[in-house]
CSV table of C-alpha atoms in Angstrom, one decimal:
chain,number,residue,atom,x,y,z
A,1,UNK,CA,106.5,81.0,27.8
A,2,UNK,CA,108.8,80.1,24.5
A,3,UNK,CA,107.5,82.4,21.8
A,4,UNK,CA,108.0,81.3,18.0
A,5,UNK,CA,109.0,83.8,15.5
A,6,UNK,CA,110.6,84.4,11.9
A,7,UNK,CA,113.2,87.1,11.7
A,8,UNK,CA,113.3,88.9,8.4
A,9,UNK,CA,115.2,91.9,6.9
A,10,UNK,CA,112.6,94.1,4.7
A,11,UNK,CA,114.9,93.0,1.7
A,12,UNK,CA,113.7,90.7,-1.1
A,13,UNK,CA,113.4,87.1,0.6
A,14,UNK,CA,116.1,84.2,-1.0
A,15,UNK,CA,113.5,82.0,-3.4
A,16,UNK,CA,114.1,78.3,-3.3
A,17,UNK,CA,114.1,76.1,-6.4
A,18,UNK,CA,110.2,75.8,-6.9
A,19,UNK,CA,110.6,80.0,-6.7
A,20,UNK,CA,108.9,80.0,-3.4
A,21,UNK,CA,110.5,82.3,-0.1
A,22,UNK,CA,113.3,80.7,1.5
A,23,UNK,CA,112.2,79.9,4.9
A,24,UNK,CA,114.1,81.0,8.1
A,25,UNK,CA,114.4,78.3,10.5
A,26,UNK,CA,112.7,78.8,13.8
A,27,UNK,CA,113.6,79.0,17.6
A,28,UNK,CA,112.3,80.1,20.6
A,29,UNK,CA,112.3,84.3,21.4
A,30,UNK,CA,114.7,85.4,23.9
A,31,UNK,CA,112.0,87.7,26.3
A,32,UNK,CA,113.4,90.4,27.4
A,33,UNK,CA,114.6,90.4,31.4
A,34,UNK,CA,112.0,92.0,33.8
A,35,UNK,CA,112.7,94.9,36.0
A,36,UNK,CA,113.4,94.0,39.4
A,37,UNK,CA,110.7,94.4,41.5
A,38,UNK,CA,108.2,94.5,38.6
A,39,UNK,CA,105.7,91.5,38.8
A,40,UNK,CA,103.7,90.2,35.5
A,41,UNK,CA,100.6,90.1,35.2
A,42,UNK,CA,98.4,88.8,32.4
A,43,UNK,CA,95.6,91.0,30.9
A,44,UNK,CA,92.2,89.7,29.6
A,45,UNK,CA,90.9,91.8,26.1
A,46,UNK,CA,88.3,91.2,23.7
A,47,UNK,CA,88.8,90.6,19.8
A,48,UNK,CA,85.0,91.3,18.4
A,49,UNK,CA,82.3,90.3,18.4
A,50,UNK,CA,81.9,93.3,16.4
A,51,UNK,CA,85.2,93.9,14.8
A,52,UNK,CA,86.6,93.4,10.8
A,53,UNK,CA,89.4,91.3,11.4
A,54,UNK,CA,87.0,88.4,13.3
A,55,UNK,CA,85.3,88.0,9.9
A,56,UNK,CA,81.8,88.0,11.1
A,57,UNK,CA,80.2,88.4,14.8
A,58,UNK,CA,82.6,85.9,16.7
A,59,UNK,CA,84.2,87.2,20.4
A,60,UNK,CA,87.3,86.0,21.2
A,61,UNK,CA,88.6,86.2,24.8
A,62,UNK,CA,92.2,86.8,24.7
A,63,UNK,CA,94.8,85.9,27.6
A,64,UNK,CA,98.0,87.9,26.9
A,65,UNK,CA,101.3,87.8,28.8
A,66,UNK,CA,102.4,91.9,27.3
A,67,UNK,CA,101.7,91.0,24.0
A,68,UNK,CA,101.9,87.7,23.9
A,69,UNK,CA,99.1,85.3,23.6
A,70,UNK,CA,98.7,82.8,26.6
A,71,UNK,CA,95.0,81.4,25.9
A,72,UNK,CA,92.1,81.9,23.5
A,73,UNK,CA,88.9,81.3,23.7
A,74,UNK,CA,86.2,81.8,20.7
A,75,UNK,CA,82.8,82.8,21.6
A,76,UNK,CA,80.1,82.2,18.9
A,77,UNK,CA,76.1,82.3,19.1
A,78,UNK,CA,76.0,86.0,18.3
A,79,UNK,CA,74.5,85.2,14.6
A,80,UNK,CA,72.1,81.8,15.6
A,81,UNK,CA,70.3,81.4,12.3
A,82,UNK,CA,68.3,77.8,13.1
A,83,UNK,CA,68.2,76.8,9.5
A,84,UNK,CA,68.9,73.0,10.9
A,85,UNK,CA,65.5,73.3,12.4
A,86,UNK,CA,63.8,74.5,9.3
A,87,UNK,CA,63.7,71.7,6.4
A,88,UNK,CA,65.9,69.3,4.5
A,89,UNK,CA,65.9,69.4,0.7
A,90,UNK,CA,69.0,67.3,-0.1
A,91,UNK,CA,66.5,63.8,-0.9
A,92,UNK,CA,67.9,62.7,-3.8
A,93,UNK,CA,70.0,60.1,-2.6
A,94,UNK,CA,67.3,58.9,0.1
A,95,UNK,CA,65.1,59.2,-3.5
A,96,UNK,CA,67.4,57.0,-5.5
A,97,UNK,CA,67.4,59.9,-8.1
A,98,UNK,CA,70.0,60.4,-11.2
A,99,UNK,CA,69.9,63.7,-12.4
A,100,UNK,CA,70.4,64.7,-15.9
A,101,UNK,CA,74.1,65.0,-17.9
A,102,UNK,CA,73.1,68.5,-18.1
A,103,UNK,CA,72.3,69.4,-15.0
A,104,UNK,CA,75.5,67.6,-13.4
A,105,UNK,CA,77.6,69.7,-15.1
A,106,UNK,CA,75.7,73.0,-14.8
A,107,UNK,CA,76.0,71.7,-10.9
A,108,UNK,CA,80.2,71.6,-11.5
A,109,UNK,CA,80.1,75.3,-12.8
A,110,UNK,CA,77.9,76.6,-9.4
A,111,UNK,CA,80.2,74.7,-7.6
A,112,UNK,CA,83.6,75.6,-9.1
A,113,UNK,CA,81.9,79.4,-9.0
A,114,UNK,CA,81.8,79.6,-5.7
A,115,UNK,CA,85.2,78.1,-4.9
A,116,UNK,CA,86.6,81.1,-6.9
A,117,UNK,CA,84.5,83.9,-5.2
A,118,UNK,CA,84.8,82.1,-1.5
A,119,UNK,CA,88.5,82.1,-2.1
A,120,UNK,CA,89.1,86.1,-3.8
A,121,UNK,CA,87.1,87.1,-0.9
A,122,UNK,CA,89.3,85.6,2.0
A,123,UNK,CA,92.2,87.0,0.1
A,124,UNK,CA,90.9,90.4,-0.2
A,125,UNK,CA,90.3,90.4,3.5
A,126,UNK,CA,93.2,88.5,4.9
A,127,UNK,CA,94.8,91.5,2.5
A,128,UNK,CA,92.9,94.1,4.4
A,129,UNK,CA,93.8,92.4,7.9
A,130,UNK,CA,97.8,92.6,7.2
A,131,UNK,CA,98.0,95.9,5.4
A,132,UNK,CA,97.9,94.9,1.6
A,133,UNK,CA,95.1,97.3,0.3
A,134,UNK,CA,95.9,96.5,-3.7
A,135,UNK,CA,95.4,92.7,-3.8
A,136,UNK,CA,91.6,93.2,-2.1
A,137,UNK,CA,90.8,95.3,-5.2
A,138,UNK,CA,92.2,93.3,-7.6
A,139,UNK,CA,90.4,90.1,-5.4
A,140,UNK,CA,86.8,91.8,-5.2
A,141,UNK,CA,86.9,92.4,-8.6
A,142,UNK,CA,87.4,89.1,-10.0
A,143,UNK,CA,84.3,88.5,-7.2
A,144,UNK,CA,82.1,91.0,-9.0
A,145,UNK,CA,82.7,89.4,-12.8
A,146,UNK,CA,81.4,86.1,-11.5
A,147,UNK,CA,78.4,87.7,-9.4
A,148,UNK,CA,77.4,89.2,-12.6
A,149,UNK,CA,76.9,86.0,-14.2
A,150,UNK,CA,75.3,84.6,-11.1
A,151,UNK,CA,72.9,87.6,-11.5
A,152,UNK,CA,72.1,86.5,-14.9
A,153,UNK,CA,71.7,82.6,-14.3
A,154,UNK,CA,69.9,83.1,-11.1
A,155,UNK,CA,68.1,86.9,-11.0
A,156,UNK,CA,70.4,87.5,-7.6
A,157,UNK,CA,74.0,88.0,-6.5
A,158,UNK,CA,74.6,87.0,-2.8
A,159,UNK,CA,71.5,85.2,-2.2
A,160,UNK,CA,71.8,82.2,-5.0
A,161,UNK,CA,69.3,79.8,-4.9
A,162,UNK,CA,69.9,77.7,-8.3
A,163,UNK,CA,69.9,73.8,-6.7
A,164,UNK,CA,66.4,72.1,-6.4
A,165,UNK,CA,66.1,68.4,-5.8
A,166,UNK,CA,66.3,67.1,-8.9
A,167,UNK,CA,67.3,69.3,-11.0
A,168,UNK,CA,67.6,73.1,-11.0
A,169,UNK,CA,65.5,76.2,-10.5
A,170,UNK,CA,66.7,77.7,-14.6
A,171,UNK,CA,68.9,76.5,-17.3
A,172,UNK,CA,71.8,79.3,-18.2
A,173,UNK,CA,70.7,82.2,-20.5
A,174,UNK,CA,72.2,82.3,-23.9
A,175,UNK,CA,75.3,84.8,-23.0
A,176,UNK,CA,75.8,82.7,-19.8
A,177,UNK,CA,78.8,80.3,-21.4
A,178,UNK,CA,80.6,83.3,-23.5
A,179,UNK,CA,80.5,85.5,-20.3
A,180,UNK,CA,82.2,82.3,-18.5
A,181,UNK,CA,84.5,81.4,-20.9
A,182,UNK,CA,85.8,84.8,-20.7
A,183,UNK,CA,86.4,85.2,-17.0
A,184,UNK,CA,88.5,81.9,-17.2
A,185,UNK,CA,90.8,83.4,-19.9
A,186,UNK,CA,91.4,86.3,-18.3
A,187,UNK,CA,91.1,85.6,-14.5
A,188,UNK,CA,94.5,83.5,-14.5
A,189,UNK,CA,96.1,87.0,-15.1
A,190,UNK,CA,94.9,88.5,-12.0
A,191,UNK,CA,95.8,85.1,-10.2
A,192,UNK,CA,99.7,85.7,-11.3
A,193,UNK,CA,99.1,89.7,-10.6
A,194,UNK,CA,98.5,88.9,-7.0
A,195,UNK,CA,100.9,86.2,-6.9
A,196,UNK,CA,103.4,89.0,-7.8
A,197,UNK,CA,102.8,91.6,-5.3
A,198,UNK,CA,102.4,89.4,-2.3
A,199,UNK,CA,103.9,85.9,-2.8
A,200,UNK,CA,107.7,87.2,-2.2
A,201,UNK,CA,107.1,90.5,-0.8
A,202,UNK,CA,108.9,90.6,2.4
A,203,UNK,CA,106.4,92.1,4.5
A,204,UNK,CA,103.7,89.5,3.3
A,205,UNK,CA,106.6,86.5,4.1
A,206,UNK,CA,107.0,88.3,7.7
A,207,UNK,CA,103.6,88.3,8.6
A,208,UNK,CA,102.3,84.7,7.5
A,209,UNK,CA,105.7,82.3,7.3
A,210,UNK,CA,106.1,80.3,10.4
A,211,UNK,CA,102.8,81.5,11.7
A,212,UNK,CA,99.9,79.4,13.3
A,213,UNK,CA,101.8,76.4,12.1
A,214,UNK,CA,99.9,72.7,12.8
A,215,UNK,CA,101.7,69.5,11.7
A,216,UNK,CA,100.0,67.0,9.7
A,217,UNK,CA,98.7,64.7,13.1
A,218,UNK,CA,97.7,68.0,14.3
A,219,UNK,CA,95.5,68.8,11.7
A,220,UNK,CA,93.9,65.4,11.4
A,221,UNK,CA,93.5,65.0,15.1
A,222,UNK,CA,91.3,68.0,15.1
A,223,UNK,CA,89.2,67.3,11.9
A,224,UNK,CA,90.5,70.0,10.1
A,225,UNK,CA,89.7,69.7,6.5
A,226,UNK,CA,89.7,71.7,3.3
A,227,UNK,CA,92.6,74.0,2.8
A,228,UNK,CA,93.5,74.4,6.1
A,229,UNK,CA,94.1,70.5,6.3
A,230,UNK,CA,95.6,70.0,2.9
A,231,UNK,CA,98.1,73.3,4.0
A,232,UNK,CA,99.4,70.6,6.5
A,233,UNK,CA,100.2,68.2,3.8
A,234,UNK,CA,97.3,65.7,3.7
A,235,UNK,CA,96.1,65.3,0.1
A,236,UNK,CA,92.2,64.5,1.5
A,237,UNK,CA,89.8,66.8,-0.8
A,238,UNK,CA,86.1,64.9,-1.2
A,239,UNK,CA,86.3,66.3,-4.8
A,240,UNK,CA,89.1,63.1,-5.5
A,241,UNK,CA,88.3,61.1,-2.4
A,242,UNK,CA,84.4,60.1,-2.3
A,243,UNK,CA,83.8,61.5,-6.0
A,244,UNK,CA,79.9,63.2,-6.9
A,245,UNK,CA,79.1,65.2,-9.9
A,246,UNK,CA,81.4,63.5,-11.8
A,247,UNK,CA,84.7,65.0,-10.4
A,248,UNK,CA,86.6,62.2,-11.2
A,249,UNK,CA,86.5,62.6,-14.9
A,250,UNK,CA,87.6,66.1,-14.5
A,251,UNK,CA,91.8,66.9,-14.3
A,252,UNK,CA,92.4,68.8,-11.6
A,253,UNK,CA,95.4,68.4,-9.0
A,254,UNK,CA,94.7,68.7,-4.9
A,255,UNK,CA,97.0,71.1,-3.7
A,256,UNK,CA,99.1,70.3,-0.4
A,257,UNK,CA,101.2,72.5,1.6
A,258,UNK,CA,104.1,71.4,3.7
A,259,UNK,CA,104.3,73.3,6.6
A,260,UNK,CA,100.7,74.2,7.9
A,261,UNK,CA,101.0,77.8,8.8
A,262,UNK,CA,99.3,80.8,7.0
A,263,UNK,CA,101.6,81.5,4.5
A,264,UNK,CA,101.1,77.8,3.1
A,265,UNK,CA,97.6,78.6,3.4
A,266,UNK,CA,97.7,81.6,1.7
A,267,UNK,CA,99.1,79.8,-1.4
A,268,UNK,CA,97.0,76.6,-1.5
A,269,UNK,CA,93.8,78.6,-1.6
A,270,UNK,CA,95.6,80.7,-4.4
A,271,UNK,CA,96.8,77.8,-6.5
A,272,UNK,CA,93.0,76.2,-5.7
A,273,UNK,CA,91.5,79.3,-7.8
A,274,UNK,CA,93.8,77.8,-11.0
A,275,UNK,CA,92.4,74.5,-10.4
A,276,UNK,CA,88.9,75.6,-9.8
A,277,UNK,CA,89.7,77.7,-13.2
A,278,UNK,CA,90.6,74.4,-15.2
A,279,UNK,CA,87.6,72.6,-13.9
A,280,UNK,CA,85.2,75.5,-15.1
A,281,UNK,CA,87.0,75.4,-18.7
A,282,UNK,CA,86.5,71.8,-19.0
A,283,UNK,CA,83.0,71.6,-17.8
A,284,UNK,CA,82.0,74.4,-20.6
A,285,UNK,CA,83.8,72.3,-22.9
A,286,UNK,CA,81.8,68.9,-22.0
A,287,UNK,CA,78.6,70.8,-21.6
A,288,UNK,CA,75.8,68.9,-23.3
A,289,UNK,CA,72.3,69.5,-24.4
A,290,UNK,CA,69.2,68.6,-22.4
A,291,UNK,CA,67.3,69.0,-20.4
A,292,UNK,CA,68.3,70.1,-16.5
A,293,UNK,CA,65.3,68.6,-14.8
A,294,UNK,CA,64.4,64.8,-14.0
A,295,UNK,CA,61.4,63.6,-15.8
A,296,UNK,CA,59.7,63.1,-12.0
A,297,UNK,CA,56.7,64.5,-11.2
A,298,UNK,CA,57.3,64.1,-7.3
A,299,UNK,CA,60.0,66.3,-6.8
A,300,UNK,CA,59.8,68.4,-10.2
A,301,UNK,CA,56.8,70.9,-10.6
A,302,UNK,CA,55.6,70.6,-14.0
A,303,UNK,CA,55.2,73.5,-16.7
A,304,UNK,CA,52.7,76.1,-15.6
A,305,UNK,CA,50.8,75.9,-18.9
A,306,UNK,CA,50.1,72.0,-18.0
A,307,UNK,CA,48.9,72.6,-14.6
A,308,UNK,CA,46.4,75.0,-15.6
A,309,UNK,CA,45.0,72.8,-18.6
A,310,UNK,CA,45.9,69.2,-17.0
A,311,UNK,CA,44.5,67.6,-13.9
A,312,UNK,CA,46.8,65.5,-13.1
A,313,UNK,CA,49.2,67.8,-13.9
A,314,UNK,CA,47.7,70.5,-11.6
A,315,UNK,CA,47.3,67.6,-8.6
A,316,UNK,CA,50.9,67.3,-8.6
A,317,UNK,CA,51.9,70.8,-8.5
A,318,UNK,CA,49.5,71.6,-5.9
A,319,UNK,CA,50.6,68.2,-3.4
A,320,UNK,CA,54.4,69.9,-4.0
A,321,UNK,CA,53.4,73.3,-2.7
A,322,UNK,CA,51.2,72.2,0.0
A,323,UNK,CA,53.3,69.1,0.7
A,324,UNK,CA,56.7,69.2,-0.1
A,325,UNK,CA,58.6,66.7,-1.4
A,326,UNK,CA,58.4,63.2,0.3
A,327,UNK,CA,61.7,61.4,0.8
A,328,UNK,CA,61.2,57.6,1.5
A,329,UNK,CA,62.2,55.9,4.8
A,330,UNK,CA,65.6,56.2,6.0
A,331,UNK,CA,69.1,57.8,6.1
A,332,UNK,CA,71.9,59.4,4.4
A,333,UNK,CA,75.0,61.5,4.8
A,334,UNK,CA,76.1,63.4,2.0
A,335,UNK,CA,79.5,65.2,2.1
A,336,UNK,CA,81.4,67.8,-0.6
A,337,UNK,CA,84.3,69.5,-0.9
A,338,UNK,CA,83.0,73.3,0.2
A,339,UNK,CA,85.8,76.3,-0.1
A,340,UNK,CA,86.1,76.2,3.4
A,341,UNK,CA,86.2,72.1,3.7
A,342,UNK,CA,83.8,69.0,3.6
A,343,UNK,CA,80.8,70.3,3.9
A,344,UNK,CA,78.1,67.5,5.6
A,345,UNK,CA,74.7,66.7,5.3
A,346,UNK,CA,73.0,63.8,7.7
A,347,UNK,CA,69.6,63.9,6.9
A,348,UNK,CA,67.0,60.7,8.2
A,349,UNK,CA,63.6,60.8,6.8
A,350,UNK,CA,60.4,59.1,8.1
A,351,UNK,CA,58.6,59.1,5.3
A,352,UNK,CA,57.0,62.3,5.2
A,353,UNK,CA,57.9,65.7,3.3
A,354,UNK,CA,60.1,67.1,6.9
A,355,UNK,CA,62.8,65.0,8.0
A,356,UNK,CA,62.8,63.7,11.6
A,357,UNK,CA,66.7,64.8,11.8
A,358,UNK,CA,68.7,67.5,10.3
A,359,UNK,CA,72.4,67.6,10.4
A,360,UNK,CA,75.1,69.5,8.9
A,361,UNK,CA,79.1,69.1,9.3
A,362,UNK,CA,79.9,72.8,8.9
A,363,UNK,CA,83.4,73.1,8.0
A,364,UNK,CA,84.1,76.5,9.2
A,365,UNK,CA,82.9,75.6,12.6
A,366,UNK,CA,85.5,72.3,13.1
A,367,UNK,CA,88.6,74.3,11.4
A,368,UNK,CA,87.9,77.2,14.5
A,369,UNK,CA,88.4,74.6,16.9
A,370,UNK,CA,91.7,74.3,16.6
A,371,UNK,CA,92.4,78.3,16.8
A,372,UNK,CA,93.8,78.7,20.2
A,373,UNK,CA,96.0,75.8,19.3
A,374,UNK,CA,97.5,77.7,16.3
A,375,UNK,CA,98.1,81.1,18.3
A,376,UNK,CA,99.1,79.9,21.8
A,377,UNK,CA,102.4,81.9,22.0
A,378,UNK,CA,102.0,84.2,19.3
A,379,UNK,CA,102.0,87.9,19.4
A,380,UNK,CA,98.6,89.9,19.1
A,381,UNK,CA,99.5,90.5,15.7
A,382,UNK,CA,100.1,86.6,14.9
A,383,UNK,CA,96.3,85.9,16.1
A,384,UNK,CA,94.6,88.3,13.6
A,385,UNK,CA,96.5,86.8,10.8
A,386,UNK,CA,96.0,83.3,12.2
A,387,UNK,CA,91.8,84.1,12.8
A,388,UNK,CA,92.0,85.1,9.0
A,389,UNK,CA,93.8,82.4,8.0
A,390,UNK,CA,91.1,79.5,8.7
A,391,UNK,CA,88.3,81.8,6.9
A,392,UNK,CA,85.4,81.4,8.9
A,393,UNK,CA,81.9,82.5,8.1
A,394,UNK,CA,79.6,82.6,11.1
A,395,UNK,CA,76.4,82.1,9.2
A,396,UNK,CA,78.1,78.4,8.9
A,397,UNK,CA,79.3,78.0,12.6
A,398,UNK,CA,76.5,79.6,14.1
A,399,UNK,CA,73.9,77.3,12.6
């Protein structure tokens, strides 16, 4: 089987005019001849499902001819959660509800928030998984600034819960926008920091260039999206394409790649953290006053002090409790632009406070599909930089 690979010296890699790695063309591997007498025969391992480079509890069955890989085959339902089966709470569009200037942007900052810690923590890992033990501190720490100010918006770090239907749970605390506005002026340093040590260094380049490669009609054809499509060259990012929050007012560019293998990966998601950065300094800049919530006394409970000295007041909180929120009859799908790609909600309500059907388009789960096509005659190697390279997170895939 015809083996693709990138030769490269441990020198300094040539740069190209946009100061990127020269790339080294690429052609078949020459296997070495066999022994006479000697037959081949392929071995069957397992990658996981307890293991660090899997990113989570997935099992992969690998095929390999020596060290090259022949067939792989993910297994998941190690980490079934069920949370499909538990409720819905995305009803506002099924509502017809418009929430408030405020609370749209304070929506952008969770949002843009995310992008950046979702993104510093597949770098700091993919680090870990090829060898680079610098860039995961430098990544991890830029996570822990903006888990601090989740800490103070929200009262918890990994576990956010901020996003009710119509509103929010809180408004941000006083310190919340000068603690903000601080990370974005000095996070861009640690962006060009990491950019340093790992965009040219040879043994990065070596390791990621020319690896796991899918064209553009590859990546469509298997419903890729989110970095790992736009690494292909499609421009499709929900964000620019079906607009919400606003998005459209906001100038930010969507970041393609050109040849679809991890190393174009590794800097889309890079250059994504500077966009995500502008977007977080102009939303601080736009914020307005206001309040966050929607004057709606169906789907926002009301101060406690009215509910305990107002009936109807107290009716209301206690029919949301005991009741839930009550989404009229019918349908909706409601898609954004999630680190790891578009993110889906189908939700179809009857009428009542549960919705008769669930469903979520979990982004992680599509982009693994197309793993065994991106390592099919790789080394070993190649397939844990390749199963880093489509940052999974099994909480998603094993819904």
């Amino acid at each position: 089987m015809s083996q693709r690979t990138v030769e490269l010296d441990l020198a300094t890699p040539g740069l190209d005019a946009r100061g990127q790695p020269t790339r080294v063309p690429l052609g078949p591997a020459v296997a070495a001849p066999a022994e006479p007498g000697l037959a081949s025969e392929h071995m069957l391992i397992n990658i996981g499902p307890q293991h660090p480079a899997t990113h989570g509890v997935l099992r992969l069955v690998v095929e390999l001819d020596g060290e090259t890989v022949v067939r792989v085959i993910p297994h998941l339902g190690y980490l079934h959660s069920g949370f499909e089966t538990l409720d819905g709470g995305r009803a506002e569009q099924l509502m017809g509800i418009e929430i408030t200037p405020r609370c749209t942007v304070l929506r952008v900052i969770a949002c843009e928030m995310s992008r950046i810690i979702s993104h510093m923590v597949w770098l700091g890992t993919t680090s870990i998984d090829l060898g680079a033990f610098t860039p995961f501190l430098w990544a991890f720490q830029e996570r822990e600034r903006i888990y601090n100010l989740q800490e103070m918006w929200t009262g918890a770090r990994l576990t956010t819960s901020v996003t009710r239907v119509g509103g929010m749970m809180a408004d941000i605390p006083d310190k919340f926008v000068d603690g903000l506005r601080h990370f974005t002026q000095t996070f861009p340093k640690t962006l060009a920091e990491i950019d340093r040590v790992l965009t040219r260094n040879a043994v990065w380049v070596g390791r990621t260039q020319g690896v796991g490669a899918l064209t553009a009609a590859e990546a469509i054809n298997y419903s890729l999206s989110g970095p790992m499509l736009r690494a292909s060259g499609v421009p499709y990012d929900v964000r620019k394409d079906r607009p919400y929050l606003g998005y459209e007012t906001y100038d930010f560019d969507v970041v393609v790649g050109e040849h679809g293998d991890v190393y174009d990966r590794y800097l889309v998601r890079l250059e994504e953290c500077s966009q995500a950065n502008r977007i977080l300094q102009q939303a601080l800049d736009r914020l307005p006053d206001g309040p966050v919530n929607v004057a709606d006394p169906r789907v926002i409970l009301p101060p406690k002090s009215r509910a305990m000295n107002d009936m109807e007041a107290m009716i209301y909180h206690f029919k949301q409790v005991m009741e839930g929120v009550k989404a009229p009859v019918g349908e909706a799908y409601v898609g954004i632009e999630n680190p790891k790609g578009e993110l889906g909600n189908y939700l179809v309500s009857d009428g009542t406070a549960k919705p008769v059907r669930w469903r979520i388009r979990p982004p992680s789960f599509i982009n693994l599909a197309a793993l065994p096509k991106m390592a099919e005659g790789h080394l070993l190697s190649d397939l844990i930089a390749i199963n880093a390279s489509v940052d999974i997170v099994m909480g998603e895939v094993d819904r």
